PDB file of C-alpha atoms in Angstrom:
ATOM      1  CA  UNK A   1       0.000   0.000   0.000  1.00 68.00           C
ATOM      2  CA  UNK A   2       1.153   3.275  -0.979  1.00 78.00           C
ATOM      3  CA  UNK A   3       2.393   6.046   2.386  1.00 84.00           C
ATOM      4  CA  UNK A   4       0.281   8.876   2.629  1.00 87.00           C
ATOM      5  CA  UNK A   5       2.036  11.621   1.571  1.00 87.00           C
ATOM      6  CA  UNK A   6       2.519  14.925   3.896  1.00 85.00           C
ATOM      7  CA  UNK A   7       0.415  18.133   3.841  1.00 86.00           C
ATOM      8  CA  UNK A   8       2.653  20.744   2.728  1.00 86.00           C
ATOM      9  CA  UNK A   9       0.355  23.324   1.416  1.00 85.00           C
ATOM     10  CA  UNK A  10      -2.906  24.507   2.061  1.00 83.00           C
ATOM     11  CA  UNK A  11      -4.209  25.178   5.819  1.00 81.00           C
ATOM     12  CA  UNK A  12      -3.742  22.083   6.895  1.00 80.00           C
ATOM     13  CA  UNK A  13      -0.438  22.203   6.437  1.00 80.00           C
ATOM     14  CA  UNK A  14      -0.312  24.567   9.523  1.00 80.00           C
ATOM     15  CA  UNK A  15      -1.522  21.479  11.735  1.00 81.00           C
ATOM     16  CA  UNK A  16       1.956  19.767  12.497  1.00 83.00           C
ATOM     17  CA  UNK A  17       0.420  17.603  14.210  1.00 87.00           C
ATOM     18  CA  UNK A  18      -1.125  16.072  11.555  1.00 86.00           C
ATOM     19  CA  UNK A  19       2.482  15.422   9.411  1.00 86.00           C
ATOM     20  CA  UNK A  20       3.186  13.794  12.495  1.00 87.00           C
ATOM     21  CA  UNK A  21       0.351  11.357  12.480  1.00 89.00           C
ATOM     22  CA  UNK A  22       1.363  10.416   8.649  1.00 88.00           C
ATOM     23  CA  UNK A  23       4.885   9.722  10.024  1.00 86.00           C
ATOM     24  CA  UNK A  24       3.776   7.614  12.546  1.00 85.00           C
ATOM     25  CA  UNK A  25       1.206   6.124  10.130  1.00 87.00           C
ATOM     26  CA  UNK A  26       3.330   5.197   7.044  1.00 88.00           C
ATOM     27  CA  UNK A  27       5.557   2.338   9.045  1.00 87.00           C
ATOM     28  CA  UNK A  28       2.239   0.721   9.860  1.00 86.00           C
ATOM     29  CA  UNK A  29       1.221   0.456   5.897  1.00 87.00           C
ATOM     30  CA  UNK A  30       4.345  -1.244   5.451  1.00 86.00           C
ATOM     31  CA  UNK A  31       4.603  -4.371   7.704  1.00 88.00           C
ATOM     32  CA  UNK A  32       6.388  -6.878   6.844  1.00 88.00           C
ATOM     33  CA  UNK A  33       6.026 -10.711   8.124  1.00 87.00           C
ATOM     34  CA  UNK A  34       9.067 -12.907   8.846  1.00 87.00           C
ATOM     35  CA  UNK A  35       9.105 -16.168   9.228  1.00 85.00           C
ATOM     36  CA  UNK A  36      12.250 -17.062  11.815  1.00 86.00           C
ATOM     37  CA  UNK A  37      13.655 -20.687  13.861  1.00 83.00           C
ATOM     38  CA  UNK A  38      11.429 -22.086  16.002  1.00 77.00           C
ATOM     39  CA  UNK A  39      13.905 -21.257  18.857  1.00 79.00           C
ATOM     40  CA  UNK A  40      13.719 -17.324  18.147  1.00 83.00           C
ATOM     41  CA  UNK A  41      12.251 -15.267  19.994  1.00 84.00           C
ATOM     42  CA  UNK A  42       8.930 -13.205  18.424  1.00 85.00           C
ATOM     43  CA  UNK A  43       9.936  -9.618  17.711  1.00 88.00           C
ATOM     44  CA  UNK A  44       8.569  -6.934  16.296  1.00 90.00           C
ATOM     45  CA  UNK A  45      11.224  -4.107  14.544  1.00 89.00           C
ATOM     46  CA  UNK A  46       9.403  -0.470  14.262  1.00 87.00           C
ATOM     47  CA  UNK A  47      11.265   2.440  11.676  1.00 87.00           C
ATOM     48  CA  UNK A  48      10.874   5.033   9.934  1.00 84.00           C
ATOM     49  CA  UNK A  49      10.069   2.901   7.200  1.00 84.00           C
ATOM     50  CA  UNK A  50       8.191  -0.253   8.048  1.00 87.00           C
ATOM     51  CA  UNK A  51       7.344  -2.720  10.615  1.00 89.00           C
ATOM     52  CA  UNK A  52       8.943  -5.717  10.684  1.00 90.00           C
ATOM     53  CA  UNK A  53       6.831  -9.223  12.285  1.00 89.00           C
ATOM     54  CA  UNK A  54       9.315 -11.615  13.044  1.00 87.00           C
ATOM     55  CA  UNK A  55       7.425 -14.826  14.073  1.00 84.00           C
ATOM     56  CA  UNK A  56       9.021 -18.087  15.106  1.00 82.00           C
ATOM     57  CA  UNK A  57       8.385 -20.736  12.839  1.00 80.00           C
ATOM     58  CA  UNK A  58       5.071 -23.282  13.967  1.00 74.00           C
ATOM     59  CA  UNK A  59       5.928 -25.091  17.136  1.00 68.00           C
ATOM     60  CA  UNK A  60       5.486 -28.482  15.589  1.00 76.00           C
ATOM     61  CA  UNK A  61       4.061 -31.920  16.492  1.00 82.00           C
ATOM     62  CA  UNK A  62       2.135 -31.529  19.563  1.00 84.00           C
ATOM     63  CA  UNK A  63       3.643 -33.335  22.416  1.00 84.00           C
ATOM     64  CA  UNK A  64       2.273 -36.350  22.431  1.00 90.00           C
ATOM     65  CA  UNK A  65       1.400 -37.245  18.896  1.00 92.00           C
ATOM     66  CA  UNK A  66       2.701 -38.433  16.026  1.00 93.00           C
ATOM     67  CA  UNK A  67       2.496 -37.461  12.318  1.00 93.00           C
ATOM     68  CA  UNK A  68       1.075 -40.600  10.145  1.00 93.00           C
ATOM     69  CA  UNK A  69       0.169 -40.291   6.038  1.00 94.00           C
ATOM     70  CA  UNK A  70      -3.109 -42.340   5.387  1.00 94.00           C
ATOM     71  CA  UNK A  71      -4.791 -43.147   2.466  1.00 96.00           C
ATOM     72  CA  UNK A  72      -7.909 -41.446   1.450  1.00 97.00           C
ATOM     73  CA  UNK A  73     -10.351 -41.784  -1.800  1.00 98.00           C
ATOM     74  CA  UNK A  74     -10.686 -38.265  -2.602  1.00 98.00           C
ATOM     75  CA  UNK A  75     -14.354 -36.624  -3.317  1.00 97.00           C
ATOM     76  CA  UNK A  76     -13.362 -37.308  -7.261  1.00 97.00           C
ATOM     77  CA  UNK A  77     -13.025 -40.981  -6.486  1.00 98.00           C
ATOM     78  CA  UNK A  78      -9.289 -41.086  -6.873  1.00 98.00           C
ATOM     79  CA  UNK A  79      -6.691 -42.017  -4.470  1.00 98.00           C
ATOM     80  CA  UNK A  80      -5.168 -38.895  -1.975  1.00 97.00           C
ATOM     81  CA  UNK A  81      -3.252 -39.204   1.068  1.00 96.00           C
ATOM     82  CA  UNK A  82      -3.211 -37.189   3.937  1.00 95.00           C
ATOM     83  CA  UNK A  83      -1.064 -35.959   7.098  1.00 94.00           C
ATOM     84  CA  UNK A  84      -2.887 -36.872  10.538  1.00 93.00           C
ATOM     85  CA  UNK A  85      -1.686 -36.097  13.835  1.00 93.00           C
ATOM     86  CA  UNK A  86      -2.501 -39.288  16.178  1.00 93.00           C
ATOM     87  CA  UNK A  87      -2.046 -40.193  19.544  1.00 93.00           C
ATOM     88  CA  UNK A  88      -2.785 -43.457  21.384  1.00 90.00           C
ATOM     89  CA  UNK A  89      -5.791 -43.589  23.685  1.00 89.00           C
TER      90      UNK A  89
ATOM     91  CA  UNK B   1     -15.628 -35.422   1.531  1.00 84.00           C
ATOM     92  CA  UNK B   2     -12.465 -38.018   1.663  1.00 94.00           C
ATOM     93  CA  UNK B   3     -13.424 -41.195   3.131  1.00 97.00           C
ATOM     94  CA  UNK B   4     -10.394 -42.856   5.555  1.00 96.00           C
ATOM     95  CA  UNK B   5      -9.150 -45.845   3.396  1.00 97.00           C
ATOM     96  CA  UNK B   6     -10.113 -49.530   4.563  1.00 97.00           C
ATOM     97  CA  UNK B   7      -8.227 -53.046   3.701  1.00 93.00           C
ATOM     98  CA  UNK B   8      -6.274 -52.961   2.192  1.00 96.00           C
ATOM     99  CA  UNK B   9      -8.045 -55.980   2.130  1.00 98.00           C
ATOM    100  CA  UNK B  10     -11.468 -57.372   3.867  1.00 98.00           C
ATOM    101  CA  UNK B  11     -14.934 -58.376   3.790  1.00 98.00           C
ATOM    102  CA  UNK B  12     -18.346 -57.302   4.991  1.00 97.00           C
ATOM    103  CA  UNK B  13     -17.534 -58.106   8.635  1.00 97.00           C
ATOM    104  CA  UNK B  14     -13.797 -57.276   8.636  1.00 97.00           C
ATOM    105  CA  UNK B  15     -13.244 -54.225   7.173  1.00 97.00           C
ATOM    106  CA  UNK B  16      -9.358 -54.166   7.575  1.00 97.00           C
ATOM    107  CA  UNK B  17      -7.897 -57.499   6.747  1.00 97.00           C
ATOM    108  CA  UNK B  18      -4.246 -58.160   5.641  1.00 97.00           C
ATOM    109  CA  UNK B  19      -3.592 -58.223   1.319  1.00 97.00           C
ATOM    110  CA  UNK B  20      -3.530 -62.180   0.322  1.00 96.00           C
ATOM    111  CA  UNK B  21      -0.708 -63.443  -1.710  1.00 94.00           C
ATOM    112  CA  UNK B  22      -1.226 -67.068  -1.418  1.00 96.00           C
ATOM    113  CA  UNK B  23      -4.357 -68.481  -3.369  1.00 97.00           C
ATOM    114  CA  UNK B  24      -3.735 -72.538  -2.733  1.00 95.00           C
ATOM    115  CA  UNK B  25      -6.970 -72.092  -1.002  1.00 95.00           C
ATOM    116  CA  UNK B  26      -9.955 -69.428  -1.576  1.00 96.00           C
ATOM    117  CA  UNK B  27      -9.595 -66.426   0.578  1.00 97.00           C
ATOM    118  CA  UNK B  28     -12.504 -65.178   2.521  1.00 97.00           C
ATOM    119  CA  UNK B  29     -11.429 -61.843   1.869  1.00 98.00           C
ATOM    120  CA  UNK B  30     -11.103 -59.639  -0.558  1.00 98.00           C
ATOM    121  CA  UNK B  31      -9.600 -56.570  -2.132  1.00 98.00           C
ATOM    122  CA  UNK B  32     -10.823 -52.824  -1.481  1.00 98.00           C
ATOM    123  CA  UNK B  33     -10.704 -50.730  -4.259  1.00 98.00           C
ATOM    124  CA  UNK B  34     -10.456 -47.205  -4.692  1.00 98.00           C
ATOM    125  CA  UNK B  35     -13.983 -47.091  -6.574  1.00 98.00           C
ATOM    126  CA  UNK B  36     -11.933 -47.731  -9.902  1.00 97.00           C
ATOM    127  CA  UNK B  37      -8.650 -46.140  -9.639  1.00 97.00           C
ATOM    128  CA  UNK B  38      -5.160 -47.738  -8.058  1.00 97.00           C
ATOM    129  CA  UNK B  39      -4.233 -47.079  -4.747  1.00 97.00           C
ATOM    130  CA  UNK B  40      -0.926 -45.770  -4.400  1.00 93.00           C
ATOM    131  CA  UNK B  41       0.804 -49.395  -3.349  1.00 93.00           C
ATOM    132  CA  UNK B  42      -2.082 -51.234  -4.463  1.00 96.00           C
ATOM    133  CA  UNK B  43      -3.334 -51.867  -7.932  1.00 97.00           C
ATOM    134  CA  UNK B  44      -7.149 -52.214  -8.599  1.00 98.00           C
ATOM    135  CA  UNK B  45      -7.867 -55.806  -8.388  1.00 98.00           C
ATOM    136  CA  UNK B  46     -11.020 -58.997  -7.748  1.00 98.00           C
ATOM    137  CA  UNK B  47     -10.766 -61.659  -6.357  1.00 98.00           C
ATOM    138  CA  UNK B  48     -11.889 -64.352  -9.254  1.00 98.00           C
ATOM    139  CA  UNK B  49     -13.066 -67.878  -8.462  1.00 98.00           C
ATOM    140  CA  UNK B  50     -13.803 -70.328 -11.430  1.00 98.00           C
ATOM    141  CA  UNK B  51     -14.912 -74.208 -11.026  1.00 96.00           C
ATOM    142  CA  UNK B  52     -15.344 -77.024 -13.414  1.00 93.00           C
ATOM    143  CA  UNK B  53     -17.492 -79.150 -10.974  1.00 90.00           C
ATOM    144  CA  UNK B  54     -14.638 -81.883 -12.078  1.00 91.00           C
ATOM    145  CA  UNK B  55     -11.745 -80.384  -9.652  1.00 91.00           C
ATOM    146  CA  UNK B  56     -10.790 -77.948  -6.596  1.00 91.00           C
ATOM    147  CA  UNK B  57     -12.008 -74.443  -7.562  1.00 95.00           C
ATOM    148  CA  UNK B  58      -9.337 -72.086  -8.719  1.00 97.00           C
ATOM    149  CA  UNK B  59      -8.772 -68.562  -7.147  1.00 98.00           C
ATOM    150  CA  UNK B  60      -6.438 -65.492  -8.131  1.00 98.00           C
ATOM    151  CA  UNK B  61      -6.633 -62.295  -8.877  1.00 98.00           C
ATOM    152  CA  UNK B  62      -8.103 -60.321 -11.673  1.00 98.00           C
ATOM    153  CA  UNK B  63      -7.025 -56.652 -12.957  1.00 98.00           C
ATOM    154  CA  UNK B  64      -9.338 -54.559 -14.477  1.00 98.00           C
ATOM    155  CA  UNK B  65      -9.646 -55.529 -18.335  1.00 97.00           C
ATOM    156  CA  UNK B  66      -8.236 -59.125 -17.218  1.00 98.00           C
ATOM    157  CA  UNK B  67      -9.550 -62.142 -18.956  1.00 98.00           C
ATOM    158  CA  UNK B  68     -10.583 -64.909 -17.101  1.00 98.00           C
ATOM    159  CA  UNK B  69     -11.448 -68.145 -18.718  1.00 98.00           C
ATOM    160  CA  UNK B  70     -12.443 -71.923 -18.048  1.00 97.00           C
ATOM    161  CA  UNK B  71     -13.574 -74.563 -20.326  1.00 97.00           C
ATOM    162  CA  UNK B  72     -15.881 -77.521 -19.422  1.00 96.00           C
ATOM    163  CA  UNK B  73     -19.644 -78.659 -19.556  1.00 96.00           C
ATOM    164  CA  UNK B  74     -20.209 -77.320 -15.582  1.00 96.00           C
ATOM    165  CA  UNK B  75     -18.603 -74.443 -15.360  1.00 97.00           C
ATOM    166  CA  UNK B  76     -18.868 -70.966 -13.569  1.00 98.00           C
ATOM    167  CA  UNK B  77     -16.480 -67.475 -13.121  1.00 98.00           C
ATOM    168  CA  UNK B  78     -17.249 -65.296 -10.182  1.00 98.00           C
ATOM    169  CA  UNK B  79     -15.698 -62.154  -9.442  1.00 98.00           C
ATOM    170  CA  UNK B  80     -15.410 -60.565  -5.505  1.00 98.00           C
ATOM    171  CA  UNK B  81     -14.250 -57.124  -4.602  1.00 98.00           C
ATOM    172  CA  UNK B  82     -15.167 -54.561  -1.716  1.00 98.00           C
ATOM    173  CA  UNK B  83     -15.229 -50.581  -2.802  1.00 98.00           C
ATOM    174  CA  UNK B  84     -14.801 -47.282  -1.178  1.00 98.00           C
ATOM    175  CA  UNK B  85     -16.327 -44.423  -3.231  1.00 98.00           C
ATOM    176  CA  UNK B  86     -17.053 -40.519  -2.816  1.00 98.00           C
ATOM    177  CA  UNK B  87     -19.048 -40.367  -5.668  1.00 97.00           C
ATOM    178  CA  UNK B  88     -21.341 -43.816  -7.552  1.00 98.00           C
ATOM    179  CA  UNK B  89     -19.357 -45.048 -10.374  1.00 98.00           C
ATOM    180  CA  UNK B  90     -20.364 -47.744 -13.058  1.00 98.00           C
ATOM    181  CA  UNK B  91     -18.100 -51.065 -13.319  1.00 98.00           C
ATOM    182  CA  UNK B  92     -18.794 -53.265 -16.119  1.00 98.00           C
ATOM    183  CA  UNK B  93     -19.220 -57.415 -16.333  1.00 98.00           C
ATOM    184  CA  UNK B  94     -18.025 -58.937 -19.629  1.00 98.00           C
ATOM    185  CA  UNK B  95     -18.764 -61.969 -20.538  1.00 98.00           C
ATOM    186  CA  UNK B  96     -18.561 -64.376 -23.566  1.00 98.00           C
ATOM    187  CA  UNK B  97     -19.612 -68.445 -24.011  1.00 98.00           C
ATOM    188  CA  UNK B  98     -18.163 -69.891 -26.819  1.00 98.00           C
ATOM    189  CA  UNK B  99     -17.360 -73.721 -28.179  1.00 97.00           C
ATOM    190  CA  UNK B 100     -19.005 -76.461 -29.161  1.00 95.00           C
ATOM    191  CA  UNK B 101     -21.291 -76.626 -25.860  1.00 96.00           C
ATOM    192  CA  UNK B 102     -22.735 -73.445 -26.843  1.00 96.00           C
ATOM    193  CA  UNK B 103     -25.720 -74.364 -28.712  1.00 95.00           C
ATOM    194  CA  UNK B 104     -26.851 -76.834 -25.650  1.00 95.00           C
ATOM    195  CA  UNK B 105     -25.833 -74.537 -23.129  1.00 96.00           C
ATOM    196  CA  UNK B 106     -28.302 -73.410 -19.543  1.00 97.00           C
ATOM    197  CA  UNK B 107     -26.409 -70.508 -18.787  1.00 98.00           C
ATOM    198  CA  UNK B 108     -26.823 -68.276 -15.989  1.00 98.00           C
ATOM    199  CA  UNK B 109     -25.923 -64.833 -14.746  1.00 98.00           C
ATOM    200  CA  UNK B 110     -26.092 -62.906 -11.168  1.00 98.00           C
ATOM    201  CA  UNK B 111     -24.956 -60.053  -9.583  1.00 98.00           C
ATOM    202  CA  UNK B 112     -25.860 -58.290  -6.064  1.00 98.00           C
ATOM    203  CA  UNK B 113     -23.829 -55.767  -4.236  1.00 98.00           C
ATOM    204  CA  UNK B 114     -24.393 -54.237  -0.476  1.00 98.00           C
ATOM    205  CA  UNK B 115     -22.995 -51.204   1.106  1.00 98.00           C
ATOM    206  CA  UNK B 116     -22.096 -50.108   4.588  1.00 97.00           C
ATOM    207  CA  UNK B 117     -24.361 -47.008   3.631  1.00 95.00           C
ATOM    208  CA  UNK B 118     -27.659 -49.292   3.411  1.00 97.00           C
ATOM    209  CA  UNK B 119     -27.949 -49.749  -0.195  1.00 98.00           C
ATOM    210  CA  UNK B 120     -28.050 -52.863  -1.665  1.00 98.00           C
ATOM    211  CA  UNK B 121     -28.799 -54.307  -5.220  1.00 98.00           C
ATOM    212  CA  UNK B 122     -29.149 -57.852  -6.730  1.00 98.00           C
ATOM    213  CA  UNK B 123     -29.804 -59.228 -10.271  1.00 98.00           C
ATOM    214  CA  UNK B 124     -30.542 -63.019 -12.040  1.00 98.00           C
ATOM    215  CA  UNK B 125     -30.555 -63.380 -15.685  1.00 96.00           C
ATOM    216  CA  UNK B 126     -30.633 -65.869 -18.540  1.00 97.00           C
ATOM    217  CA  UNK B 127     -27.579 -64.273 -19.848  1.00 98.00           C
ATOM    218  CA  UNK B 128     -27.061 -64.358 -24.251  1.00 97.00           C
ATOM    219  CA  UNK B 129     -23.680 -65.677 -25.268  1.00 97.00           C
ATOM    220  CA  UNK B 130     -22.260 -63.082 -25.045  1.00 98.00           C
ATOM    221  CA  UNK B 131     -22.620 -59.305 -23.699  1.00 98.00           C
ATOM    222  CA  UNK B 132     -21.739 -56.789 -20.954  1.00 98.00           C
ATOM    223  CA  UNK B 133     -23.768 -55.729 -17.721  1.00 97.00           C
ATOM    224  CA  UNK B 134     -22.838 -52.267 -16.645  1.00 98.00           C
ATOM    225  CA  UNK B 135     -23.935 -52.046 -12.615  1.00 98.00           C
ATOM    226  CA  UNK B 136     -23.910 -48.646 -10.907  1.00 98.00           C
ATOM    227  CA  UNK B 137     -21.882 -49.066  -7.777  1.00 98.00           C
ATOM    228  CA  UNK B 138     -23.333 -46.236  -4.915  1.00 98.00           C
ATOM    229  CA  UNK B 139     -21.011 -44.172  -3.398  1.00 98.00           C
ATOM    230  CA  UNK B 140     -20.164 -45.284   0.160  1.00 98.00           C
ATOM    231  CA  UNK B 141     -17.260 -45.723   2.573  1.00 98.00           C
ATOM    232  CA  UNK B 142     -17.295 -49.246   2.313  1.00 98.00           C
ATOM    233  CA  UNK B 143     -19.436 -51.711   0.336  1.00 98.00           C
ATOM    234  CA  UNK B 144     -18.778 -55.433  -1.369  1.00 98.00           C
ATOM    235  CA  UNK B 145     -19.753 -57.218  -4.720  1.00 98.00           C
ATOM    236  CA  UNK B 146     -20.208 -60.136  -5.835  1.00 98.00           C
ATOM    237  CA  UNK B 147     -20.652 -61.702  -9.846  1.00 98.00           C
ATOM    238  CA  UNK B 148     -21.206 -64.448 -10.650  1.00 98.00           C
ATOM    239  CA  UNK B 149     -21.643 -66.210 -14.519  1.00 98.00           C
ATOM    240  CA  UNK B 150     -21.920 -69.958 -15.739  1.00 98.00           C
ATOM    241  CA  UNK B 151     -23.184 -72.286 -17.159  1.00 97.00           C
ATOM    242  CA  UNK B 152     -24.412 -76.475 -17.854  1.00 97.00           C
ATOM    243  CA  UNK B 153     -23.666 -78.122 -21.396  1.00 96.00           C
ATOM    244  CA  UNK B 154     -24.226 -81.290 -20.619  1.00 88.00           C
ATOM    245  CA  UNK B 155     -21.780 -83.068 -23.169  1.00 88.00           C
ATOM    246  CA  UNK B 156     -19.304 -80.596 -25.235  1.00 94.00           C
ATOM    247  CA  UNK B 157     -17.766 -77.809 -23.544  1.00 96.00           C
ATOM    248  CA  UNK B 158     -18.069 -74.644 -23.256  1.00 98.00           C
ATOM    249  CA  UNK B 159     -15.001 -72.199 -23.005  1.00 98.00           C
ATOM    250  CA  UNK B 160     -16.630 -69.574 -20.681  1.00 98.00           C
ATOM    251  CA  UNK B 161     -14.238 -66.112 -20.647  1.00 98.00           C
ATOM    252  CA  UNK B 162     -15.289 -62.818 -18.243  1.00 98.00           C
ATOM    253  CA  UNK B 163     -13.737 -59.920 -17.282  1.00 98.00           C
ATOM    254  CA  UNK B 164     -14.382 -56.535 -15.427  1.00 98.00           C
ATOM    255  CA  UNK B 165     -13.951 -53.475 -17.345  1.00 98.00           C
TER     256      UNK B 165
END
């Protein structure tokens, strides 16, 4: 998304305030998502520019299960597989 | 929706039975199909059982498209498989008499199918010598058929082939 440009003419352009509300705005139109190790920490990187989401990777297998492929007949009648998580009762 | 694969063999009452490789005797089980398609380490497949009335019945397994022949004056083929399907498909029973028995020839032809679903289907015919009869197989998440053609001569024989297309 494109920043919002600054007032620089005109009466509003008097309001400083509001140039300073665009700055503060812009960074937020820009945010970018990362995708980091599962042991990193989540962190979140604020400029002038952008904002930068750096999440930690999906935790996983639950503790406790297991990942098994199974067969399935798929709604078109042809053979799929797909990825369960199970667990033993 | 995908229906959780059964078998990769079985039969009405066991619906997860181990594949059989050795056919010295008939199995009471059976292959379960894919409606028609392979499954990934499983080809599409019947169980076929054929009898002359003059020695042990002979089992093995038939492919779709796969001949399967005998030759006497008391003779029969019948074909067993179970199915899982998300959607009713049509499967088609070949048949053909041919030889010398033909012209004195009682044949006979039946079919019946059941479903874990609660439909169920059966048919008995005076079959001609030769010809195909397409069934429409309900979609279901587990169901088993059964074919069955032969035939009495009485004298000359009768070379009896039948297949599953």
């Amino acid at each position: 998304m494109a920043n919002i440009a600054k007032v620089t003419q005109g009466a509003l352009a008097k309001n400083k305030k509001l140039n300073e509300i665009i700055e503060r705005l812009n960074p937020l139109l820009n945010i970018e998502v990362n995708e980091v190790e599962e042991d990193e920490p989540l962190e979140i990187e604020y400029s002038d520019n952008n904002v930068v989401l750096r999440v930690p990777a999906n935790g996983g297998v639950p503790e406790g299960f297991a990942e098994e492929t199974l067969d399935v007949v798929n709604s078109d009648n042809t053979a799929g597989q797909r990825v369960f998580l199970t667990k033993a009762v | 929706m995908a229906i959780l694969r059964a078998g990769s063999w079985g039969n009405w009452i066991n619906l997860h039975a181990n594949p059989v490789t050795d056919f010295t005797t008939t199995p009471s089980v059976y292959p379960v199909n894919c409606a028609k398609n392979n499954w990934p380490n499983q080809n599409w497949g019947a169980l076929y059982i054929k009898n002359n009335y003059y020695s042990e019945e002979v089992s093995g397994l038939a492919s779709l498209g796969e001949d399967v022949s005998i030759e006497s004056d008391i003779y029969y083929i019948a074909f067993i498989f179970c199915y899982q399907a998300a959607q009713g498909f049509e499967i088609n029973f070949n048949w053909a008499f041919t030889g010398a028995g033909v012209s004195s020839n009682y044949p006979s032809l039946y079919w019946e199918y059941q479903t874990k679903n609660g439909a169920s289907d059966s048919y008995f015919n005076t079959p001609a010598d030769s010809g195909t009869e397409t069934i429409m197989l309900p979609a279901s998440t587990f169901g088993q058929v059964e074919m069955y053609v032969g035939g009495e001569s009485f004298g000359e024989d009768v070379l009896l082939t039948a297949s599953l297309s």
